[in-house]
Amino acid sequence: MHGSHRALRAHAAGREAWHMLAHVTTAALHGVDALPVRVEVSITSGLPVFSVVGLPRSEVREGRERVAAALRHIGVELPPRRITVNLSPADVRKEGSGFDLPLAVVLMVAAGRLPASCVAEWAFVGEVGLDGEIRPARGVLPRVLALAAAGVRGIVVPPANLREASAVRGVRVETAGNLSALAHALESGAWPSGVREPRGVPRAEAPDLADLRGQRLARRALEVAVAGGHNLLLIGPPGTGKTLLARRIPGLLPPLSEARALEVTRIHSVAGVLPEGSGLVELPPFRAPHHGVSEAGLVGGGRPLRPGEFSLAHHGVLFLDELAEFRRNALEALRQPMEEGRVRLTRAHGTVVFPARPMVVAAMNPCPCGRRGSDDLRHGSEDVGCTCTPERVTRYLSRVSGPLLDRFDLHIVLGRVPIEALEGPGGEASASVRGRVTAARRVQGERLGEAGIETNAEMDVATLRHHVEVAPGTAELLQAAHGRLGFSARGYHRILRVARTIADLAGSSRVRPEHAAEALHFRELDRPAEAVASG
């Protein structure tokens, strides 16, 4: 009897000797947000099996092979026992390679390479190479923001993500180049120095408006659109300067505020398009996808779910060149996000919301061959070189639906620039226009700050009624125009927003009739259909 009791105690003691528990903290991405995750490991007696549980995607499960090889490389051998890693909470899907580093650290603790006290106040994010190198991961910024909000005092990130993570205030951010250096830093408290001074994402210098010749109306429309963040549609034959105008928008935009820079950088970090070693995106993004882009590429999607070009242009510009050549389903998918300022993607495993409030600038030809609407047609000549039948023109223009066109605040039809204008002096420089745009946006920010927005284009109907004061005669002018043009209620509110921007550029506290008249002039698609064809 006593012998059997001793045998049971010895067996229990043997099991206890091989039962090790350890845990560290990290975060899992959910859209552009993140949730804290506890990484737990249990090493017990049994067949040598290494499993990861807690809704991991394939890249997270594959991390066990990378981590095991990296630990062997630095001299840490995992015991030939049953190793179970749990990612808690277990009902949240885990994806991406950022779980490698917390997995490596928790295994070093469980294997006795690190004392548990060294990692108690730290969280970890990063990918690990087979040689133990700590490599960059996407979505570091939203993870650091979530961990800091959860009260984590210190976070270890890859060296390439240090600038990005250091933009978060109120939390200590450190880095190490490999697992050996990390273990030494955790034990000694002596961290290697890293490059953490702020550095924005570089962007090529935008071409100057002074290089453009002619197109006075289009240049004015561009200034108004940029000043208020309004959507702009440019229609005209090839060679009239549609793309040249759009490509000069980055030179007119003021830098992002700190709050908006954090929003934009978070989206780019989740999408994995943030340049390695960069900090905050300080300048408004300019995205110009090819017209062959898929619906998922434009509005977001894929596996795992990632933001599309529409969200990547958040607080910046999305330029859609050759609008009628885009896939119909991709364009129609923009309708709701353009109205709501966000993209909501619902899949079997849940719903993800990506912020998306860019200024949308589109350019299109007036017909399939592109020559319709030239100056010859404007002057009534029959020899315009256009080979398109009316049916082909109608079919071509119908590729872009009326509801989508209604979401553009300004519509401009461009004619060809006369040769004498091409040889003449250039127009106003971008720097001068940017000065007026910046001043107008400053006025809008002061007026709309209490509503949490910064530009007139972001005003909803309630905010519009509260902040847009019209001078005598303005309402009557708009009513008369509605009777003549029959624009929709959405179009009416967009005209008011544009008129408010024109008033801001003019330094007026109220929207006067001349401001409303100019805003109406920029709604060419609200005129009879033949006006678009004839320019």
Short mmCIF file of C-alpha atoms in Angstrom, two decimals:
data_model
loop_
_atom_site.label_atom_id
_atom_site.label_comp_id
_atom_site.label_asym_id
_atom_site.label_seq_id
_atom_site.Cartn_x
_atom_site.Cartn_y
_atom_site.Cartn_z
CA MET A 1 0.00 0.00 0.00
CA HIS A 2 2.71 2.48 1.04
CA GLY A 3 4.73 1.51 -2.02
CA SER A 4 1.86 2.33 -4.34
CA HIS A 5 1.37 5.73 -2.65
CA ARG A 6 5.04 6.51 -3.10
CA ALA A 7 4.82 5.50 -6.75
CA LEU A 8 1.82 7.78 -7.34
CA ARG A 9 3.58 10.69 -5.62
CA ALA A 10 6.70 10.07 -7.68
CA HIS A 11 4.61 9.95 -10.88
CA ALA A 12 2.84 13.18 -9.91
CA ALA A 13 6.15 14.82 -9.10
CA GLY A 14 7.47 13.75 -12.48
CA ARG A 15 4.45 15.22 -14.23
CA GLU A 16 4.79 18.46 -12.26
CA ALA A 17 8.44 18.72 -13.27
CA TRP A 18 7.38 18.77 -16.90
CA HIS A 19 4.45 21.15 -16.49
CA MET A 20 5.63 24.67 -17.25
CA LEU A 21 3.43 27.70 -17.82
CA ALA A 22 4.38 31.15 -19.13
CA HIS A 23 2.63 34.05 -20.82
CA VAL A 24 3.36 37.38 -22.53
CA THR A 25 1.21 40.09 -24.14
CA THR A 26 0.77 41.12 -27.78
CA ALA A 27 -2.13 42.40 -29.95
CA ALA A 28 -4.24 41.14 -32.85
CA LEU A 29 -5.43 43.29 -35.74
CA HIS A 30 -9.12 43.85 -36.37
CA GLY A 31 -9.54 46.20 -39.32
CA VAL A 32 -7.48 49.30 -38.50
CA ASP A 33 -7.87 48.65 -34.78
CA ALA A 34 -6.28 46.03 -32.55
CA LEU A 35 -7.12 43.99 -29.45
CA PRO A 36 -4.69 42.92 -26.68
CA VAL A 37 -3.90 39.20 -26.80
CA ARG A 38 -2.40 36.99 -24.11
CA VAL A 39 0.06 34.40 -25.48
CA GLU A 40 0.16 31.42 -23.12
CA VAL A 41 2.38 28.35 -23.37
CA SER A 42 2.14 25.04 -21.56
CA ILE A 43 4.87 22.37 -21.75
CA THR A 44 3.72 19.02 -20.40
CA SER A 45 4.67 15.38 -20.54
CA GLY A 46 3.56 13.47 -23.57
CA LEU A 47 4.40 12.95 -27.22
CA PRO A 48 6.47 15.79 -28.75
CA VAL A 49 3.74 17.92 -30.36
CA PHE A 50 3.87 21.69 -30.94
CA SER A 51 0.38 23.17 -31.46
CA VAL A 52 -1.02 26.70 -31.60
CA VAL A 53 -4.69 27.22 -30.72
CA GLY A 54 -6.99 30.23 -30.41
CA LEU A 55 -8.22 30.87 -34.00
CA PRO A 56 -4.79 31.31 -35.64
CA ARG A 57 -4.59 31.72 -39.42
CA SER A 58 -2.05 29.69 -41.38
CA GLU A 59 0.71 32.31 -41.15
CA VAL A 60 0.38 32.33 -37.36
CA ARG A 61 0.51 28.52 -37.16
CA GLU A 62 3.55 28.49 -39.44
CA GLY A 63 5.26 30.80 -36.97
CA ARG A 64 5.96 27.84 -34.69
CA GLU A 65 8.40 26.44 -37.30
CA ARG A 66 10.14 29.80 -37.75
CA VAL A 67 10.39 30.35 -34.01
CA ALA A 68 11.64 26.84 -33.24
CA ALA A 69 14.41 27.18 -35.84
CA ALA A 70 15.33 30.68 -34.56
CA LEU A 71 15.55 29.43 -30.96
CA ARG A 72 17.81 26.55 -32.00
CA HIS A 73 20.00 29.05 -33.84
CA ILE A 74 20.64 31.01 -30.60
CA GLY A 75 21.16 27.87 -28.53
CA VAL A 76 17.73 27.42 -26.97
CA GLU A 77 16.49 23.85 -27.37
CA LEU A 78 12.83 23.17 -26.78
CA PRO A 79 12.20 20.02 -24.71
CA PRO A 80 10.77 17.01 -26.57
CA ARG A 81 7.44 17.37 -24.83
CA ARG A 82 3.89 18.44 -25.63
CA ILE A 83 3.95 22.22 -26.26
CA THR A 84 0.62 24.01 -26.45
CA VAL A 85 0.37 27.72 -27.22
CA ASN A 86 -2.95 29.45 -26.62
CA LEU A 87 -3.83 32.86 -28.06
CA SER A 88 -6.46 34.41 -25.80
CA PRO A 89 -9.21 35.53 -26.31
CA ALA A 90 -9.83 32.39 -28.33
CA ASP A 91 -12.81 33.78 -30.28
CA VAL A 92 -10.78 36.51 -32.03
CA ARG A 93 -9.10 35.56 -35.31
CA LYS A 94 -5.30 35.97 -35.24
CA GLU A 95 -3.48 36.77 -38.48
CA GLY A 96 -0.15 38.13 -39.67
CA SER A 97 3.46 37.39 -38.76
CA GLY A 98 3.55 39.78 -35.78
CA PHE A 99 2.92 36.88 -33.39
CA ASP A 100 6.39 35.35 -33.99
CA LEU A 101 8.19 37.56 -31.48
CA PRO A 102 5.80 37.08 -28.52
CA LEU A 103 5.81 33.34 -29.26
CA ALA A 104 9.63 33.24 -29.19
CA VAL A 105 9.78 35.23 -25.94
CA VAL A 106 7.19 33.10 -24.13
CA LEU A 107 9.02 29.91 -25.18
CA MET A 108 12.32 31.31 -23.88
CA VAL A 109 10.60 31.91 -20.55
CA ALA A 110 9.07 28.43 -20.49
CA ALA A 111 12.41 26.84 -21.43
CA GLY A 112 14.20 28.68 -18.62
CA ARG A 113 16.24 30.98 -20.88
CA LEU A 114 14.52 34.09 -19.46
CA PRO A 115 13.05 34.72 -16.02
CA ALA A 116 9.33 35.51 -16.09
CA SER A 117 9.91 38.75 -14.15
CA CYS A 118 11.84 40.18 -17.12
CA VAL A 119 8.82 40.13 -19.43
CA ALA A 120 6.01 40.90 -16.97
CA GLU A 121 5.64 44.57 -17.99
CA TRP A 122 6.42 44.22 -21.69
CA ALA A 123 4.41 43.44 -24.81
CA PHE A 124 5.95 42.17 -28.05
CA VAL A 125 5.15 42.53 -31.77
CA GLY A 126 7.25 41.36 -34.69
CA GLU A 127 8.27 38.66 -37.14
CA VAL A 128 11.26 36.39 -36.49
CA GLY A 129 13.64 35.00 -39.12
CA LEU A 130 15.22 31.55 -39.00
CA ASP A 131 18.47 33.11 -37.78
CA GLY A 132 16.73 34.93 -34.92
CA GLU A 133 16.55 38.31 -36.66
CA ILE A 134 13.57 40.45 -35.59
CA ARG A 135 11.88 41.58 -38.79
CA PRO A 136 9.15 44.16 -39.50
CA ALA A 137 5.46 43.31 -39.33
CA ARG A 138 2.44 45.13 -40.71
CA GLY A 139 -0.01 46.86 -38.40
CA VAL A 140 2.49 47.80 -35.68
CA LEU A 141 1.04 51.28 -35.09
CA PRO A 142 -2.56 50.17 -34.33
CA ARG A 143 -1.19 47.39 -32.10
CA VAL A 144 0.92 49.84 -30.11
CA LEU A 145 -2.07 52.19 -29.80
CA ALA A 146 -4.26 49.35 -28.47
CA LEU A 147 -1.62 48.10 -26.03
CA ALA A 148 -0.93 51.60 -24.73
CA ALA A 149 -4.67 52.14 -24.20
CA ALA A 150 -4.79 48.84 -22.27
CA GLY A 151 -2.16 50.11 -19.83
CA VAL A 152 0.92 48.25 -21.09
CA ARG A 153 4.02 50.16 -19.96
CA GLY A 154 6.56 48.97 -22.52
CA ILE A 155 6.41 47.47 -26.03
CA VAL A 156 9.19 45.81 -28.04
CA VAL A 157 8.93 46.23 -31.82
CA PRO A 158 11.22 45.43 -34.78
CA PRO A 159 13.91 48.05 -35.60
CA ALA A 160 12.20 48.85 -38.93
CA ASN A 161 8.96 49.72 -37.09
CA LEU A 162 10.56 51.84 -34.32
CA ARG A 163 9.81 55.24 -35.85
CA GLU A 164 6.22 54.23 -36.55
CA ALA A 165 5.66 52.94 -33.01
CA SER A 166 7.41 55.90 -31.36
CA ALA A 167 4.67 58.20 -32.66
CA VAL A 168 2.44 56.88 -29.84
CA ARG A 169 2.75 58.93 -26.69
CA GLY A 170 2.59 57.65 -23.12
CA VAL A 171 4.25 54.27 -23.66
CA ARG A 172 7.88 53.14 -23.69
CA VAL A 173 8.92 51.63 -27.03
CA GLU A 174 12.18 49.65 -27.41
CA THR A 175 13.73 47.46 -30.07
CA ALA A 176 16.42 44.82 -30.62
CA GLY A 177 17.93 43.43 -33.78
CA ASN A 178 17.69 39.72 -32.89
CA LEU A 179 16.53 37.33 -30.19
CA SER A 180 19.94 37.16 -28.47
CA ALA A 181 20.12 40.95 -28.18
CA LEU A 182 16.52 41.03 -26.96
CA ALA A 183 17.18 38.46 -24.22
CA HIS A 184 20.24 40.41 -23.06
CA ALA A 185 18.30 43.70 -23.02
CA LEU A 186 15.40 42.22 -21.06
CA GLU A 187 17.76 40.79 -18.42
CA SER A 188 20.14 43.73 -18.13
CA GLY A 189 17.79 46.65 -18.86
CA ALA A 190 20.37 48.05 -21.31
CA TRP A 191 18.57 48.53 -24.60
CA PRO A 192 20.33 49.18 -27.92
CA SER A 193 19.82 52.64 -29.33
CA GLY A 194 17.46 52.95 -32.25
CA VAL A 195 16.56 55.62 -34.79
CA ARG A 196 13.36 57.09 -33.45
CA GLU A 197 13.38 60.76 -34.44
CA PRO A 198 10.24 61.54 -36.45
CA ARG A 199 10.52 61.27 -40.19
CA GLY A 200 7.55 61.49 -42.46
CA VAL A 201 6.92 59.22 -45.41
CA PRO A 202 8.79 60.69 -48.38
CA ARG A 203 6.82 61.68 -51.43
CA ALA A 204 8.05 62.85 -54.80
CA GLU A 205 7.74 66.58 -55.35
CA ALA A 206 4.51 67.37 -57.16
CA PRO A 207 4.61 69.20 -60.50
CA ASP A 208 3.73 72.88 -60.37
CA LEU A 209 0.53 74.47 -61.63
CA ALA A 210 2.64 77.18 -63.23
CA ASP A 211 3.60 74.65 -65.92
CA LEU A 212 0.01 74.46 -67.17
CA ARG A 213 -1.26 76.68 -69.93
CA GLY A 214 -4.90 77.69 -70.38
CA GLN A 215 -7.89 75.97 -68.72
CA ARG A 216 -8.67 78.90 -66.44
CA LEU A 217 -12.07 77.50 -65.41
CA ALA A 218 -10.61 74.07 -64.60
CA ARG A 219 -7.81 75.63 -62.54
CA ARG A 220 -10.35 77.58 -60.52
CA ALA A 221 -12.45 74.44 -60.03
CA LEU A 222 -9.34 72.59 -58.85
CA GLU A 223 -8.63 75.29 -56.26
CA VAL A 224 -12.21 75.23 -54.96
CA ALA A 225 -12.28 71.43 -54.81
CA VAL A 226 -9.00 71.18 -52.91
CA ALA A 227 -9.92 74.01 -50.53
CA GLY A 228 -13.08 72.22 -49.39
CA GLY A 229 -12.11 68.60 -50.01
CA HIS A 230 -14.83 68.25 -52.67
CA ASN A 231 -15.10 65.48 -55.25
CA LEU A 232 -14.24 66.67 -58.77
CA LEU A 233 -15.05 65.20 -62.19
CA LEU A 234 -13.13 66.36 -65.27
CA ILE A 235 -14.58 65.55 -68.71
CA GLY A 236 -12.83 66.30 -71.98
CA PRO A 237 -10.99 64.95 -75.03
CA PRO A 238 -7.45 63.55 -74.65
CA GLY A 239 -4.78 66.20 -74.39
CA THR A 240 -6.92 68.83 -72.65
CA GLY A 241 -4.99 68.56 -69.37
CA LYS A 242 -7.27 66.41 -67.18
CA THR A 243 -4.47 64.22 -65.85
CA LEU A 244 -2.02 67.13 -65.67
CA LEU A 245 -4.45 69.01 -63.43
CA ALA A 246 -5.05 66.06 -61.14
CA ARG A 247 -1.34 65.28 -60.79
CA ARG A 248 -0.75 68.78 -59.45
CA ILE A 249 -3.16 68.41 -56.53
CA PRO A 250 -0.50 67.14 -54.06
CA GLY A 251 1.30 70.46 -54.43
CA LEU A 252 -1.83 72.32 -53.29
CA LEU A 253 -2.55 70.33 -50.13
CA PRO A 254 -1.43 71.47 -46.66
CA PRO A 255 0.17 68.90 -44.29
CA LEU A 256 -2.05 66.65 -42.19
CA SER A 257 -2.84 67.49 -38.58
CA GLU A 258 -1.30 65.15 -36.00
CA ALA A 259 -4.61 63.36 -35.39
CA ARG A 260 -5.20 62.83 -39.12
CA ALA A 261 -1.58 61.74 -39.65
CA LEU A 262 -2.11 59.01 -37.05
CA GLU A 263 -5.31 57.88 -38.80
CA VAL A 264 -3.68 57.72 -42.23
CA THR A 265 -0.52 56.01 -40.95
CA ARG A 266 -2.59 53.41 -39.13
CA ILE A 267 -4.38 52.47 -42.38
CA HIS A 268 -1.13 52.30 -44.36
CA SER A 269 0.48 50.23 -41.61
CA VAL A 270 -2.37 47.68 -41.64
CA ALA A 271 -2.24 47.49 -45.45
CA GLY A 272 1.51 46.87 -45.35
CA VAL A 273 2.32 49.77 -47.69
CA LEU A 274 4.13 51.95 -45.13
CA PRO A 275 7.76 52.28 -46.28
CA GLU A 276 10.20 50.46 -44.00
CA GLY A 277 11.74 52.70 -41.36
CA SER A 278 9.30 55.57 -41.87
CA GLY A 279 7.28 57.43 -39.27
CA LEU A 280 3.93 59.17 -39.63
CA VAL A 281 2.41 59.95 -43.02
CA GLU A 282 2.55 63.73 -42.68
CA LEU A 283 1.34 64.67 -46.18
CA PRO A 284 -2.10 63.80 -47.58
CA PRO A 285 -1.82 60.59 -49.64
CA PHE A 286 -2.37 60.63 -53.38
CA ARG A 287 -3.50 57.29 -54.82
CA ALA A 288 -4.05 56.67 -58.54
CA PRO A 289 -5.04 53.03 -59.19
CA HIS A 290 -5.13 51.61 -62.72
CA HIS A 291 -8.60 51.24 -64.21
CA GLY A 292 -8.16 47.45 -64.18
CA VAL A 293 -8.22 47.36 -60.36
CA SER A 294 -10.62 44.84 -58.84
CA GLU A 295 -13.45 45.66 -56.46
CA ALA A 296 -11.40 44.31 -53.53
CA GLY A 297 -8.39 46.35 -54.62
CA LEU A 298 -10.47 49.52 -54.82
CA VAL A 299 -12.68 49.34 -51.71
CA GLY A 300 -10.91 46.60 -49.72
CA GLY A 301 -11.21 42.88 -49.18
CA GLY A 302 -9.13 39.76 -49.75
CA ARG A 303 -7.86 37.25 -47.21
CA PRO A 304 -6.97 38.56 -44.75
CA LEU A 305 -9.18 41.64 -45.11
CA ARG A 306 -7.11 44.67 -46.03
CA PRO A 307 -8.01 48.26 -46.93
CA GLY A 308 -8.29 49.14 -50.60
CA GLU A 309 -7.19 52.21 -52.53
CA PHE A 310 -10.24 54.16 -51.35
CA SER A 311 -9.16 53.82 -47.71
CA LEU A 312 -5.47 54.27 -48.51
CA ALA A 313 -6.42 57.72 -49.86
CA HIS A 314 -8.13 58.64 -46.54
CA HIS A 315 -7.76 62.41 -45.88
CA GLY A 316 -5.98 62.66 -49.23
CA VAL A 317 -6.86 62.23 -52.90
CA LEU A 318 -8.08 59.24 -54.89
CA PHE A 319 -7.55 59.88 -58.60
CA LEU A 320 -9.59 57.71 -60.99
CA ASP A 321 -8.25 58.32 -64.49
CA GLU A 322 -10.33 56.98 -67.39
CA LEU A 323 -13.35 56.64 -65.08
CA ALA A 324 -15.57 54.94 -67.66
CA GLU A 325 -12.98 52.17 -68.14
CA PHE A 326 -13.17 50.99 -64.53
CA ARG A 327 -15.17 47.87 -63.79
CA ARG A 328 -18.81 48.68 -63.19
CA ASN A 329 -19.02 46.62 -59.99
CA ALA A 330 -15.92 48.32 -58.58
CA LEU A 331 -17.32 51.80 -59.22
CA GLU A 332 -20.74 50.93 -57.81
CA ALA A 333 -19.04 49.65 -54.65
CA LEU A 334 -17.83 53.24 -54.08
CA ARG A 335 -21.31 54.74 -53.81
CA GLN A 336 -22.02 53.99 -50.15
CA PRO A 337 -18.45 54.67 -48.89
CA MET A 338 -18.39 58.04 -50.69
CA GLU A 339 -21.52 59.00 -48.79
CA GLU A 340 -20.63 57.55 -45.37
CA GLY A 341 -16.87 58.15 -45.26
CA ARG A 342 -16.08 54.52 -44.39
CA VAL A 343 -15.94 51.06 -45.95
CA ARG A 344 -17.83 48.29 -44.16
CA LEU A 345 -16.85 44.75 -45.18
CA THR A 346 -18.92 41.86 -43.84
CA ARG A 347 -17.63 38.31 -44.10
CA ALA A 348 -18.50 35.00 -42.45
CA HIS A 349 -16.07 35.62 -39.58
CA GLY A 350 -17.24 39.17 -38.82
CA THR A 351 -17.44 42.77 -39.94
CA VAL A 352 -14.51 45.12 -40.46
CA VAL A 353 -14.77 48.91 -40.92
CA PHE A 354 -12.04 50.91 -42.69
CA PRO A 355 -12.10 54.73 -42.52
CA ALA A 356 -12.35 56.24 -46.00
CA ARG A 357 -12.92 59.94 -46.55
CA PRO A 358 -10.75 60.98 -49.49
CA MET A 359 -11.29 63.69 -52.04
CA VAL A 360 -12.24 61.77 -55.20
CA VAL A 361 -10.99 63.25 -58.48
CA ALA A 362 -12.00 61.48 -61.69
CA ALA A 363 -11.29 62.09 -65.37
CA MET A 364 -13.07 60.68 -68.39
CA ASN A 365 -13.45 61.18 -72.12
CA PRO A 366 -16.78 62.39 -73.53
CA CYS A 367 -17.04 59.40 -75.90
CA PRO A 368 -15.23 56.15 -76.78
CA CYS A 369 -12.91 57.73 -79.36
CA GLY A 370 -12.35 60.73 -77.13
CA ARG A 371 -12.65 63.43 -79.79
CA ARG A 372 -16.23 64.46 -79.13
CA GLY A 373 -16.56 67.79 -77.36
CA SER A 374 -13.55 69.43 -79.02
CA ASP A 375 -13.45 73.13 -79.83
CA ASP A 376 -14.62 72.33 -83.38
CA LEU A 377 -17.80 70.83 -82.00
CA ARG A 378 -18.15 73.72 -79.58
CA HIS A 379 -18.14 76.11 -82.54
CA GLY A 380 -20.64 74.08 -84.53
CA SER A 381 -18.33 72.50 -87.10
CA GLU A 382 -19.35 69.16 -88.56
CA ASP A 383 -15.78 67.89 -89.14
CA VAL A 384 -14.78 67.06 -85.57
CA GLY A 385 -13.11 63.72 -86.23
CA CYS A 386 -15.45 61.88 -83.85
CA THR A 387 -16.49 58.50 -85.24
CA CYS A 388 -18.91 57.60 -82.43
CA THR A 389 -22.61 57.19 -83.06
CA PRO A 390 -25.04 58.66 -80.53
CA GLU A 391 -25.83 55.13 -79.36
CA ARG A 392 -22.14 54.42 -78.66
CA VAL A 393 -21.78 57.69 -76.78
CA THR A 394 -24.83 56.93 -74.64
CA ARG A 395 -23.59 53.40 -73.94
CA TYR A 396 -20.11 54.69 -73.05
CA LEU A 397 -21.38 57.37 -70.65
CA SER A 398 -23.79 54.90 -69.03
CA ARG A 399 -20.82 52.88 -67.73
CA VAL A 400 -20.79 55.41 -64.90
CA SER A 401 -24.16 55.39 -63.16
CA GLY A 402 -26.15 58.51 -62.41
CA PRO A 403 -26.09 57.95 -58.63
CA LEU A 404 -22.27 57.78 -58.72
CA LEU A 405 -22.00 60.93 -60.85
CA ASP A 406 -24.35 62.66 -58.39
CA ARG A 407 -21.71 62.16 -55.69
CA PHE A 408 -19.27 64.50 -57.46
CA ASP A 409 -19.55 68.07 -56.19
CA LEU A 410 -17.99 69.74 -59.23
CA HIS A 411 -18.27 68.69 -62.90
CA ILE A 412 -16.05 70.47 -65.42
CA VAL A 413 -16.02 69.98 -69.20
CA LEU A 414 -12.64 70.89 -70.70
CA GLY A 415 -12.02 72.07 -74.27
CA ARG A 416 -8.77 71.98 -76.20
CA VAL A 417 -6.21 74.65 -75.42
CA PRO A 418 -5.43 76.97 -78.40
CA ILE A 419 -1.88 76.82 -79.72
CA GLU A 420 -1.30 80.50 -78.92
CA ALA A 421 -2.13 79.78 -75.26
CA LEU A 422 0.42 76.94 -75.19
CA GLU A 423 3.11 79.39 -76.27
CA GLY A 424 2.03 82.01 -73.75
CA PRO A 425 3.11 82.58 -70.14
CA GLY A 426 2.39 79.98 -67.46
CA GLY A 427 -0.34 80.25 -64.89
CA GLU A 428 -0.24 80.92 -61.16
CA ALA A 429 2.23 78.81 -59.19
CA SER A 430 1.10 76.03 -56.85
CA ALA A 431 2.61 77.80 -53.84
CA SER A 432 0.29 80.78 -54.25
CA VAL A 433 -2.78 78.60 -54.63
CA ARG A 434 -1.69 76.46 -51.67
CA GLY A 435 -1.57 79.58 -49.51
CA ARG A 436 -5.24 80.35 -50.24
CA VAL A 437 -6.21 76.69 -49.79
CA THR A 438 -4.45 76.52 -46.42
CA ALA A 439 -6.13 79.73 -45.24
CA ALA A 440 -9.58 78.47 -46.31
CA ARG A 441 -9.04 75.14 -44.59
CA ARG A 442 -7.94 76.91 -41.42
CA VAL A 443 -11.22 78.85 -41.40
CA GLN A 444 -13.18 75.64 -41.95
CA GLY A 445 -11.32 73.87 -39.15
CA GLU A 446 -12.12 76.67 -36.71
CA ARG A 447 -15.78 76.71 -37.72
CA LEU A 448 -16.30 72.94 -37.82
CA GLY A 449 -13.95 71.81 -35.07
CA GLU A 450 -16.77 71.28 -32.59
CA ALA A 451 -18.34 68.82 -35.04
CA GLY A 452 -15.09 66.85 -35.27
CA ILE A 453 -14.47 67.61 -38.96
CA GLU A 454 -12.08 69.89 -40.83
CA THR A 455 -13.47 70.50 -44.33
CA ASN A 456 -16.77 71.60 -45.83
CA ALA A 457 -17.11 68.40 -47.85
CA GLU A 458 -17.43 66.42 -44.61
CA MET A 459 -20.53 68.28 -43.40
CA ASP A 460 -23.67 66.22 -43.09
CA VAL A 461 -27.07 67.84 -43.64
CA ALA A 462 -27.53 68.83 -39.98
CA THR A 463 -24.06 70.40 -39.81
CA LEU A 464 -24.68 72.12 -43.12
CA ARG A 465 -27.85 73.78 -41.84
CA HIS A 466 -26.13 74.84 -38.64
CA HIS A 467 -22.96 76.31 -40.15
CA VAL A 468 -23.97 77.66 -43.57
CA GLU A 469 -25.53 81.10 -43.36
CA VAL A 470 -26.88 82.48 -46.64
CA ALA A 471 -27.17 86.14 -47.55
CA PRO A 472 -30.39 87.63 -48.99
CA GLY A 473 -31.02 86.50 -52.55
CA THR A 474 -29.01 83.27 -52.29
CA ALA A 475 -31.95 80.99 -51.48
CA GLU A 476 -34.02 82.51 -54.28
CA LEU A 477 -31.17 81.94 -56.76
CA LEU A 478 -30.86 78.28 -55.78
CA GLN A 479 -34.63 77.76 -56.00
CA ALA A 480 -34.72 79.24 -59.49
CA ALA A 481 -31.78 77.03 -60.54
CA HIS A 482 -33.50 73.95 -59.17
CA GLY A 483 -36.59 74.71 -61.21
CA ARG A 484 -34.47 75.03 -64.34
CA LEU A 485 -31.95 72.19 -63.81
CA GLY A 486 -33.86 69.79 -61.55
CA PHE A 487 -30.86 68.59 -59.55
CA SER A 488 -31.45 66.13 -56.71
CA ALA A 489 -31.59 66.89 -52.99
CA ARG A 490 -28.07 65.45 -52.69
CA GLY A 491 -26.96 67.75 -55.49
CA TYR A 492 -28.54 70.73 -53.72
CA HIS A 493 -26.60 70.05 -50.53
CA ARG A 494 -23.38 69.55 -52.48
CA ILE A 495 -23.90 72.89 -54.21
CA LEU A 496 -24.31 74.54 -50.81
CA ARG A 497 -21.08 72.94 -49.55
CA VAL A 498 -19.17 74.16 -52.60
CA ALA A 499 -20.68 77.64 -52.25
CA ARG A 500 -19.54 77.69 -48.61
CA THR A 501 -16.00 76.87 -49.75
CA ILE A 502 -16.07 79.62 -52.38
CA ALA A 503 -17.20 82.03 -49.66
CA ASP A 504 -14.30 80.86 -47.47
CA LEU A 505 -11.83 81.55 -50.27
CA ALA A 506 -13.37 85.00 -50.64
CA GLY A 507 -13.19 85.65 -46.89
CA SER A 508 -16.97 85.96 -46.54
CA SER A 509 -18.84 84.82 -43.45
CA ARG A 510 -22.05 84.26 -45.44
CA VAL A 511 -22.80 82.52 -48.72
CA ARG A 512 -23.71 85.27 -51.16
CA PRO A 513 -25.54 84.93 -54.51
CA GLU A 514 -22.28 85.19 -56.47
CA HIS A 515 -20.82 82.28 -54.48
CA ALA A 516 -23.88 80.14 -55.17
CA ALA A 517 -23.84 81.14 -58.86
CA GLU A 518 -20.22 80.00 -59.22
CA ALA A 519 -21.02 76.72 -57.46
CA LEU A 520 -23.91 76.16 -59.90
CA HIS A 521 -21.55 76.88 -62.79
CA PHE A 522 -19.41 73.96 -61.65
CA ARG A 523 -22.34 71.49 -62.02
CA GLU A 524 -22.16 70.90 -65.76
CA LEU A 525 -23.74 67.44 -65.64
CA ASP A 526 -26.89 68.96 -64.18
CA ARG A 527 -27.40 70.78 -67.47
CA PRO A 528 -29.14 69.16 -70.46
CA ALA A 529 -27.35 66.04 -71.70
CA GLU A 530 -26.16 67.66 -74.91
CA ALA A 531 -24.10 70.13 -72.90
CA VAL A 532 -21.66 67.41 -71.93
CA ALA A 533 -21.23 66.33 -75.50
CA SER A 534 -20.79 69.84 -76.79
CA GLY A 535 -18.76 71.17 -73.85
#
